Amino acid sequence: MEDTEADASQGHHPTPREYVNIAIMLAILTALEVSTYFVDFGRIAIPLLIILMTIKFIMVASFFMHLKFDSKLFGRMLYGGLILALGLYAVTLIILFFERAPSA
Amino acid sequence: MSTSSETKPLRPAQETGLLSWLGTTDHKRIGVMYFFTTLVFFALGGAESGLLRAQLAQAEQNLLTEEIYNQVFTMHGITMVFLVIMPLSAAFFNYLIPLMIGARDVAFPRLNAFSYWVYLFGGIFLYSSFLLGGAPNGSWVGYAPLASDSVSNMGFYAIGLQILGISSLAAAVNFIVTILNMRAPGMTFMRMPVFVWMALVTNFLLLFAIPVIAVALFMLQFDTLFGAQFFQPGSGGDPILYQHLFWLFGHPEVYIMILPAMGIVSEILPVASKKPLFGYAAVVFAGAAIGFIGFGVWAHHMFTSAIGPVARSAFALSTMFIAVPTGIKIFNWVFTMWGGKLKFTTPMLFSIGFVSMFTIGGLSGVTHAIVPHNAQQHDTYYVVAHFHYVLFGGALFGLIAGIYFWFPKVTGKMMSEKLGKLHFWTWLLGFNLTFGPMHMSGLLGQPRRTAVLPGELGSTVELYNLLSTAGVVVLTGSALVFLYNLLHSIKRGEESGLDPWDARTLEWLTASPPKHHNFDKIPTVTHRDEFWHRKYAEDESGMPISVPAGASEDHDGEDDPDEHIHMPDNSLWPFIMCIAFLPFGYGLVFLNPWLFGLGVLWMVVGYFGWIVEPLAEGDDDDVPDDVHDRPTVGATTH
Amino acid sequence: MAADVQATTLGLDHRKLAMWTFLGSEFLFFGAFVSAYLLYITTTAGGPGVEIFDIPFTSISSFVLLMSSLTMVLAHNAHAHGDLRRMRLWILATAGQGAVFLGGQVYEFTTFYNEGLNMTQSPFASSFFVLTGFHGLHVFVGILMLLSLYALSLTGKVKANQDVKTEMIGLYWHFVDIIWVVIFTVVYLIPEIAVL
Ligand code: HEM
Ligand SMILES: [Cu+2]
């Protein structure tokens, strides 16, 4: 956290047209996601779904929520919480699935 | 309320009387309300502990039934953690943060009032359980599936803590925004008082830990009240999941309780030693590190539960590691005192008490981290000794030091030093007498959370227990001395003047008690320990020499106030809205849809009342010429 | 945009900073529910499991929610240009799509119930219903906020130059949408492929 981080509001916000374009891309990505249910993608299905989800996530956050144009601190708050949650719950699930005490 | 909108002021504007308190949005008043409420709950929690110790004074006693004993120890734990230590810290946050960073209030004054009222009604809700079919009796950790069995009365626990969590979460957001965004000009991060730093870390911990326990409590509540299967082994549910979720919150929680006290002590020691804090950056960094690592050690509470050897080793390591930043702080406090001109005032004594007692508790904590040891100690009185040394000897000693230290700020009077010292020495004696022997009796095998002290443990354990009970008697007397001193000094204490301790930080720059708007002129900060630097310069050898009065901008030279200081108006809506938590909570516990619906409706009405209320406090800031009057902005420059 | 930048230390609006702070913490909330769901994904106690999901149906309601983010951002865009009339139109559209999504969820829950899946049946069922239910509650709260924004802009309480208010509610709304992006993949699609 630098101190007087006054990099807020760097003017340029997308235009409505750009918002619509982003929404169209999101729609296409969603269609691709849903297609994994109808078409057998084999072993790449799950990695593909995770990548698509991540892209959608970042797109909504960056453009609709203006993270790309707003103060960096906001992004740190959001992704900080996300990373903390991912880390803690990943360890918890690993313990719950694989690191049980051997039952006596 | 609606009637007041017809008269001239847009919002209630009483300055005295009951309504002025119900509707206050002043951070100082809210802080004072937090403080007195915690005193009441402390008395209740203390009375409960008296009952517990009376029961355990001798082996095989039956003063209390086991049922009652379980309720009493559960409520004791919940009270001390959620209704005393946390809100007492919040009292200090409220009162001090804006003053210390040179602001006129917190970022969201009404939300701040909301936090207080939620806390109060949450506490009342929890305590009403005694009259409504029995208090929770499944321990403050509420382990399922025992806790989801209806005999445990844990509905009140699940919902009561949820309500208190809302209070903490709202306060956390509020304080984080306040600290990040409302510092006086020149108050950079590395010039902030350590207390403000610790408050920032604590509130981040709250921010990220509260949602986790919220989920654990929701699951517990759904299991308990609606028959969900989260933790029911019968259908494949996993009780260990509850333990993980609880301690994912629970360990950060222990730092939530200790960091504010650490911040307080870090303010008092330099003042009473007439030296700057030794290694400011290290103390701050260690505090942040504790906060961060504090999220990565939770499973040390589950060493004897279902976690495997790799996990045990990993968590043992991370737990021992967290003792490092803790140790750094202890060294810094000691070196702050080293070579200083120590003044053994009451706050100083309590601070030294904090450092020494907390160190003992920290050391026994490290012994828990050694897994084979832990297997011997877990669920014995040794653990009880540990957490009382860190919570009572640590957090509470630190908070009491803060009470003595800032009493003159809040009231303009001094507390009696004589009674203060009597309080300290009896408190120290009573505390060690109560909890010291528990180390021994625990190691000799006395189990925790057991209503009857088994006679077979032998006469040594019985003796230790008798000593513990005697300690409670000493503590009770000591607490009465404190209470008398407090109430008497409020009425008849000596005038303190503006700067009784020769203090270092901004809150002493203004009047005592501070005016409603805190500062006539928002100070511009050029140093860490700004107030000190306005009073003293250094000669060539680095010795402080006082600046002649008037040569520097000084505290009573506060003329020429900023024009147009608009302070946030009072509002009754936070109070009105929070009443809704009672019908809401009872509706859930007793599965009464009418009460529940009433609570929800009430809340929605309160919400609308809140948002349509005229925002005379200047929240309509987007009106251009209002911008510069924004009162809640400490950094206003003109 | 100069209007909403106060003389604050960081030059950021209090309310936006507060909203972002709060949203960061919400990951810890939903993350715990998702973890429980993943833990119990096959713990069905003999009852129905993930095969009960109707992916085409859920895809459509997910799509509706995703598109409500578009109308939301257009509402903010209109407000930022001082066009309250357009802003109200988009706000209603957003709330409407939210309501469609909620309706879909109610329909889904009832169908599952009729097919023999209810919350008390198994850890799987509990974790599914409670996770998606809490998401639904978030959508519901969002709709409530949108409607109050709509109403207040009519009464003049929300003024043309106060687009921060729309922006704040928008942030919340997009966030709830993001959470659903994750739920749709992790709760519905992947299990459907991996478990079956
Ligand atoms: C040096 C740092 C610390 C270490 C290494 C440590 C370690 C531990 C361990 C391993 C346990 C589990 C004991 C067991 O149940 O078997 C424990 C319990 C506990 N600790 Fe600490 N601790 C430390 C500091 C603190 C602090 C600062 C607090 C609070 C202010 C605290 C409060 C507690 C509480 C309340 C429990 C008991 C939880 C229960 O009800 O089971 N600890 N500690
Ligand atoms: Cu711990």
PDB file of C-alpha atoms in Angstrom, chain A residues 83-98, chain B residues 248 298, chain C residues 31 35:
ATOM      1  CA  ILE A  83      -6.481 -15.672  -2.899  1.00  0.00           C
ATOM      2  CA  LEU A  84      -6.843 -16.007   0.858  1.00  0.00           C
ATOM      3  CA  ALA A  85     -10.060 -17.964   0.428  1.00  0.00           C
ATOM      4  CA  LEU A  86      -8.581 -20.217  -2.250  1.00  0.00           C
ATOM      5  CA  GLY A  87      -5.522 -20.942  -0.142  1.00  0.00           C
ATOM      6  CA  LEU A  88      -7.325 -21.664   3.117  1.00  0.00           C
ATOM      7  CA  TYR A  89     -10.068 -23.800   1.652  1.00  0.00           C
ATOM      8  CA  ALA A  90      -7.678 -25.692  -0.604  1.00  0.00           C
ATOM      9  CA  VAL A  91      -5.613 -26.724   2.422  1.00  0.00           C
ATOM     10  CA  THR A  92      -8.767 -27.588   4.352  1.00  0.00           C
ATOM     11  CA  LEU A  93     -10.066 -29.796   1.565  1.00  0.00           C
ATOM     12  CA  ILE A  94      -6.700 -31.466   1.086  1.00  0.00           C
ATOM     13  CA  ILE A  95      -6.650 -32.337   4.777  1.00  0.00           C
ATOM     14  CA  LEU A  96     -10.247 -33.528   4.712  1.00  0.00           C
ATOM     15  CA  PHE A  97      -9.727 -35.711   1.655  1.00  0.00           C
ATOM     16  CA  PHE A  98      -6.174 -36.946   2.002  1.00  0.00           C
TER      17      PHE A  98
ATOM     18  CA  LEU B 248     -10.225 -21.163  10.577  1.00  0.00           C
ATOM     19  CA  TRP B 298      -5.734 -23.203  12.776  1.00  0.00           C
TER      20      TRP B 298
ATOM     21  CA  GLY C  31     -15.751 -20.322  -0.405  1.00  0.00           C
ATOM     22  CA  SER C  35     -15.869 -26.351   0.017  1.00  0.00           C
TER      23      SER C  35
END
